[in-house]
Amino acid sequence: MDSLQRLMHDIVSDSGPLIPEDLRASFQAEFEDLEKRGAFEEVIEALRPDEEAGEHVEKLEASLRRVGLIGAQLSLKLSVIDWAEERALSAFQRAKDAGPPEVLDPEDSADFDAANPPEAGDPARRSLWRRARKLLAKLLKAIDDVFESLISAIPHVGELILEFKKALESALDR
C-alpha cells in the first residue's frame, strides 16, 4: 500500500507532462484529501488481523482466499505488478532524466488535428514521456486486479483510492 501511495504521489507531484497541466491542481488536491482522510491507512488496518478477533480473522482469510489474495494466486498477481512496476519506473526515470520536452505534446491540446499535425520540435523527449505515461497507466491497471479483489473481499475498503487511481489512469492513458 505504501508503494501505491508513493507512486500516486510521484505522478501527481511531477512537474513534467505526465498529467495535463489543467488537471494537475485537481489531482494534487484529491490526493492530499485521500491522505488526510486516512484512506491508505484504512486499507492497511483492514488487512491487519486483530489477534483477539479469531472469528474475524477466519472470515477475512476466507474472503481473501475466495478472491485469490492468499498463496500462489497472490504471489502471481504481485509478480505481475513488480514486473510492470520495474518497467514503468525505469521509463519514468529516463523521461525525468531527459527533462520535459521544450514543446508540450501537441496531442494534449484540444485543438489537435491528426490529419494536419503541427510541426513541433523535440520528438525524442516527447516520446520518452509518452512511453512513461503509457507504462505508468499499465502499472496502475495491473494493480486493479489486486485492488478490485480486495474491495470485493472487504467491501467499502479502498474504494476512494480505486476511484482516484482510475482517474489517474485515464489522465495518463492518452
Short mmCIF file of C-alpha atoms in Angstrom, two decimals:
data_model
loop_
_atom_site.label_atom_id
_atom_site.label_comp_id
_atom_site.label_asym_id
_atom_site.label_seq_id
_atom_site.Cartn_x
_atom_site.Cartn_y
_atom_site.Cartn_z
CA MET A 1 0.00 0.00 0.00
CA ASP A 2 2.89 2.31 0.77
CA SER A 3 4.32 1.78 -2.71
CA LEU A 4 0.96 2.61 -4.34
CA GLN A 5 0.69 5.76 -2.24
CA ARG A 6 4.25 6.75 -3.16
CA LEU A 7 3.64 6.01 -6.87
CA MET A 8 0.48 8.13 -6.94
CA HIS A 9 2.26 10.92 -5.08
CA ASP A 10 5.16 10.87 -7.55
CA ILE A 11 2.79 11.00 -10.52
CA VAL A 12 0.66 13.90 -9.28
CA SER A 13 3.68 15.83 -7.97
CA ASP A 14 5.76 15.56 -11.12
CA SER A 15 6.10 18.84 -12.99
CA GLY A 16 6.68 17.05 -16.29
CA PRO A 17 3.99 16.25 -18.85
CA LEU A 18 2.54 13.18 -17.12
CA ILE A 19 -0.71 14.88 -16.23
CA PRO A 20 -2.21 17.68 -18.31
CA GLU A 21 -1.43 21.00 -16.66
CA ASP A 22 -5.09 21.99 -16.32
CA LEU A 23 -5.79 18.80 -14.29
CA ARG A 24 -2.69 18.83 -12.08
CA ALA A 25 -4.08 21.01 -9.25
CA SER A 26 -7.25 18.89 -9.02
CA PHE A 27 -5.27 15.65 -8.83
CA GLN A 28 -2.95 17.09 -6.19
CA ALA A 29 -5.88 18.33 -4.08
CA GLU A 30 -7.69 14.98 -4.34
CA PHE A 31 -4.54 13.05 -3.41
CA GLU A 32 -4.00 15.28 -0.37
CA ASP A 33 -7.63 14.65 0.60
CA LEU A 34 -7.10 10.87 0.39
CA GLU A 35 -4.11 11.20 2.70
CA LYS A 36 -5.97 13.45 5.16
CA ARG A 37 -8.90 11.02 5.26
CA GLY A 38 -6.53 8.14 6.03
CA ALA A 39 -7.66 6.12 3.00
CA PHE A 40 -4.35 4.29 2.67
CA GLU A 41 -4.13 3.51 6.38
CA GLU A 42 -7.74 2.25 6.29
CA VAL A 43 -6.76 -0.46 3.81
CA ILE A 44 -3.72 -1.47 5.85
CA GLU A 45 -5.79 -1.66 9.06
CA ALA A 46 -8.47 -3.75 7.33
CA LEU A 47 -5.81 -6.31 6.43
CA ARG A 48 -4.11 -6.31 9.82
CA PRO A 49 -5.69 -9.11 11.85
CA ASP A 50 -6.64 -8.42 15.44
CA GLU A 51 -5.29 -11.32 17.50
CA GLU A 52 -8.31 -11.28 19.80
CA ALA A 53 -10.85 -11.43 16.96
CA GLY A 54 -10.38 -15.08 15.97
CA GLU A 55 -13.65 -15.40 14.03
CA HIS A 56 -12.98 -12.10 12.24
CA VAL A 57 -9.55 -13.35 11.14
CA GLU A 58 -11.05 -16.60 9.84
CA LYS A 59 -13.69 -14.68 7.84
CA LEU A 60 -11.08 -12.28 6.47
CA GLU A 61 -8.83 -15.17 5.44
CA ALA A 62 -11.75 -16.96 3.77
CA SER A 63 -12.73 -13.81 1.88
CA LEU A 64 -9.16 -13.20 0.74
CA ARG A 65 -8.79 -16.82 -0.33
CA ARG A 66 -12.06 -16.61 -2.30
CA VAL A 67 -10.74 -13.69 -4.39
CA GLY A 68 -7.22 -15.07 -4.83
CA LEU A 69 -5.36 -12.84 -2.39
CA ILE A 70 -3.63 -15.62 -0.47
CA GLY A 71 -0.94 -18.08 -1.52
CA ALA A 72 0.16 -18.78 -5.08
CA GLN A 73 -2.55 -16.62 -6.67
CA LEU A 74 -1.44 -13.60 -4.68
CA SER A 75 2.22 -14.32 -5.46
CA LEU A 76 1.44 -14.38 -9.18
CA LYS A 77 -0.54 -11.13 -9.01
CA LEU A 78 2.24 -9.42 -7.07
CA SER A 79 4.87 -10.73 -9.52
CA VAL A 80 2.95 -9.17 -12.41
CA ILE A 81 2.77 -5.87 -10.52
CA ASP A 82 6.51 -6.00 -9.72
CA TRP A 83 7.31 -6.66 -13.40
CA ALA A 84 5.09 -3.77 -14.54
CA GLU A 85 6.49 -1.51 -11.82
CA GLU A 86 10.10 -2.13 -12.84
CA ARG A 87 9.37 -1.23 -16.47
CA ALA A 88 7.21 1.81 -15.61
CA LEU A 89 9.56 3.32 -13.05
CA SER A 90 12.54 2.80 -15.34
CA ALA A 91 10.75 4.59 -18.21
CA PHE A 92 9.62 7.36 -15.84
CA GLN A 93 13.19 7.86 -14.59
CA ARG A 94 14.54 8.02 -18.17
CA ALA A 95 11.94 10.67 -19.02
CA LYS A 96 12.77 12.70 -15.90
CA ASP A 97 16.50 12.43 -16.65
CA ALA A 98 15.92 13.74 -20.18
CA GLY A 99 13.79 16.58 -18.84
CA PRO A 100 10.45 17.79 -20.11
CA PRO A 101 10.16 18.50 -23.81
CA GLU A 102 10.59 22.10 -24.90
CA VAL A 103 7.18 21.97 -26.58
CA LEU A 104 4.41 20.10 -24.82
CA ASP A 105 2.86 17.19 -26.65
CA PRO A 106 0.61 18.71 -29.33
CA GLU A 107 -1.75 15.74 -28.94
CA ASP A 108 -2.60 17.02 -25.45
CA SER A 109 -4.23 20.08 -26.98
CA ALA A 110 -7.98 20.05 -27.63
CA ASP A 111 -7.19 21.75 -30.96
CA PHE A 112 -5.02 18.85 -32.16
CA ASP A 113 -5.84 17.75 -35.70
CA ALA A 114 -4.37 14.33 -36.51
CA ALA A 115 -4.88 14.98 -40.23
CA ASN A 116 -2.72 18.10 -40.01
CA PRO A 117 -0.35 17.71 -37.02
CA PRO A 118 1.75 20.74 -36.09
CA GLU A 119 5.49 20.69 -36.64
CA ALA A 120 6.78 20.70 -33.07
CA GLY A 121 10.36 20.09 -32.10
CA ASP A 122 11.77 17.70 -29.54
CA PRO A 123 10.03 14.44 -30.59
CA ALA A 124 12.57 12.26 -28.74
CA ARG A 125 11.78 13.69 -25.30
CA ARG A 126 8.03 13.70 -26.02
CA SER A 127 8.38 10.05 -26.97
CA LEU A 128 10.11 9.27 -23.65
CA TRP A 129 7.31 10.97 -21.72
CA ARG A 130 4.60 9.20 -23.77
CA ARG A 131 6.21 5.84 -23.02
CA ALA A 132 6.47 6.69 -19.32
CA ARG A 133 2.78 7.70 -19.24
CA LYS A 134 1.70 4.51 -21.01
CA LEU A 135 3.74 2.23 -18.75
CA LEU A 136 2.59 4.03 -15.59
CA ALA A 137 -1.03 3.65 -16.76
CA LYS A 138 -0.41 -0.08 -17.38
CA LEU A 139 1.11 -0.41 -13.91
CA LEU A 140 -1.96 1.17 -12.34
CA LYS A 141 -4.16 -1.20 -14.37
CA ALA A 142 -2.10 -4.17 -13.15
CA ILE A 143 -2.76 -3.01 -9.60
CA ASP A 144 -6.51 -3.04 -10.38
CA ASP A 145 -6.60 -6.84 -10.24
CA VAL A 146 -5.41 -6.91 -6.65
CA PHE A 147 -7.30 -3.80 -5.60
CA GLU A 148 -10.66 -4.83 -7.04
CA SER A 149 -10.27 -8.28 -5.49
CA LEU A 150 -9.51 -6.65 -2.16
CA ILE A 151 -12.61 -4.47 -2.35
CA SER A 152 -14.79 -7.48 -3.16
CA ALA A 153 -13.32 -9.33 -0.17
CA ILE A 154 -13.61 -6.37 2.21
CA PRO A 155 -16.47 -4.16 0.98
CA HIS A 156 -16.05 -0.39 1.15
CA VAL A 157 -12.33 -0.56 1.98
CA GLY A 158 -10.18 1.20 -0.58
CA GLU A 159 -12.98 2.41 -2.84
CA LEU A 160 -11.82 6.04 -2.64
CA ILE A 161 -8.30 5.02 -3.66
CA LEU A 162 -9.63 2.90 -6.52
CA GLU A 163 -11.69 5.78 -7.92
CA PHE A 164 -8.72 8.15 -7.72
CA LYS A 165 -6.45 5.55 -9.29
CA LYS A 166 -8.83 5.06 -12.21
CA ALA A 167 -8.99 8.82 -12.83
CA LEU A 168 -5.20 8.91 -12.77
CA GLU A 169 -5.07 6.04 -15.28
CA SER A 170 -7.37 7.98 -17.59
CA ALA A 171 -5.17 11.06 -17.43
CA LEU A 172 -2.04 9.02 -18.12
CA ASP A 173 -3.52 6.84 -20.85
CA ARG A 174 -3.80 9.45 -23.56
#
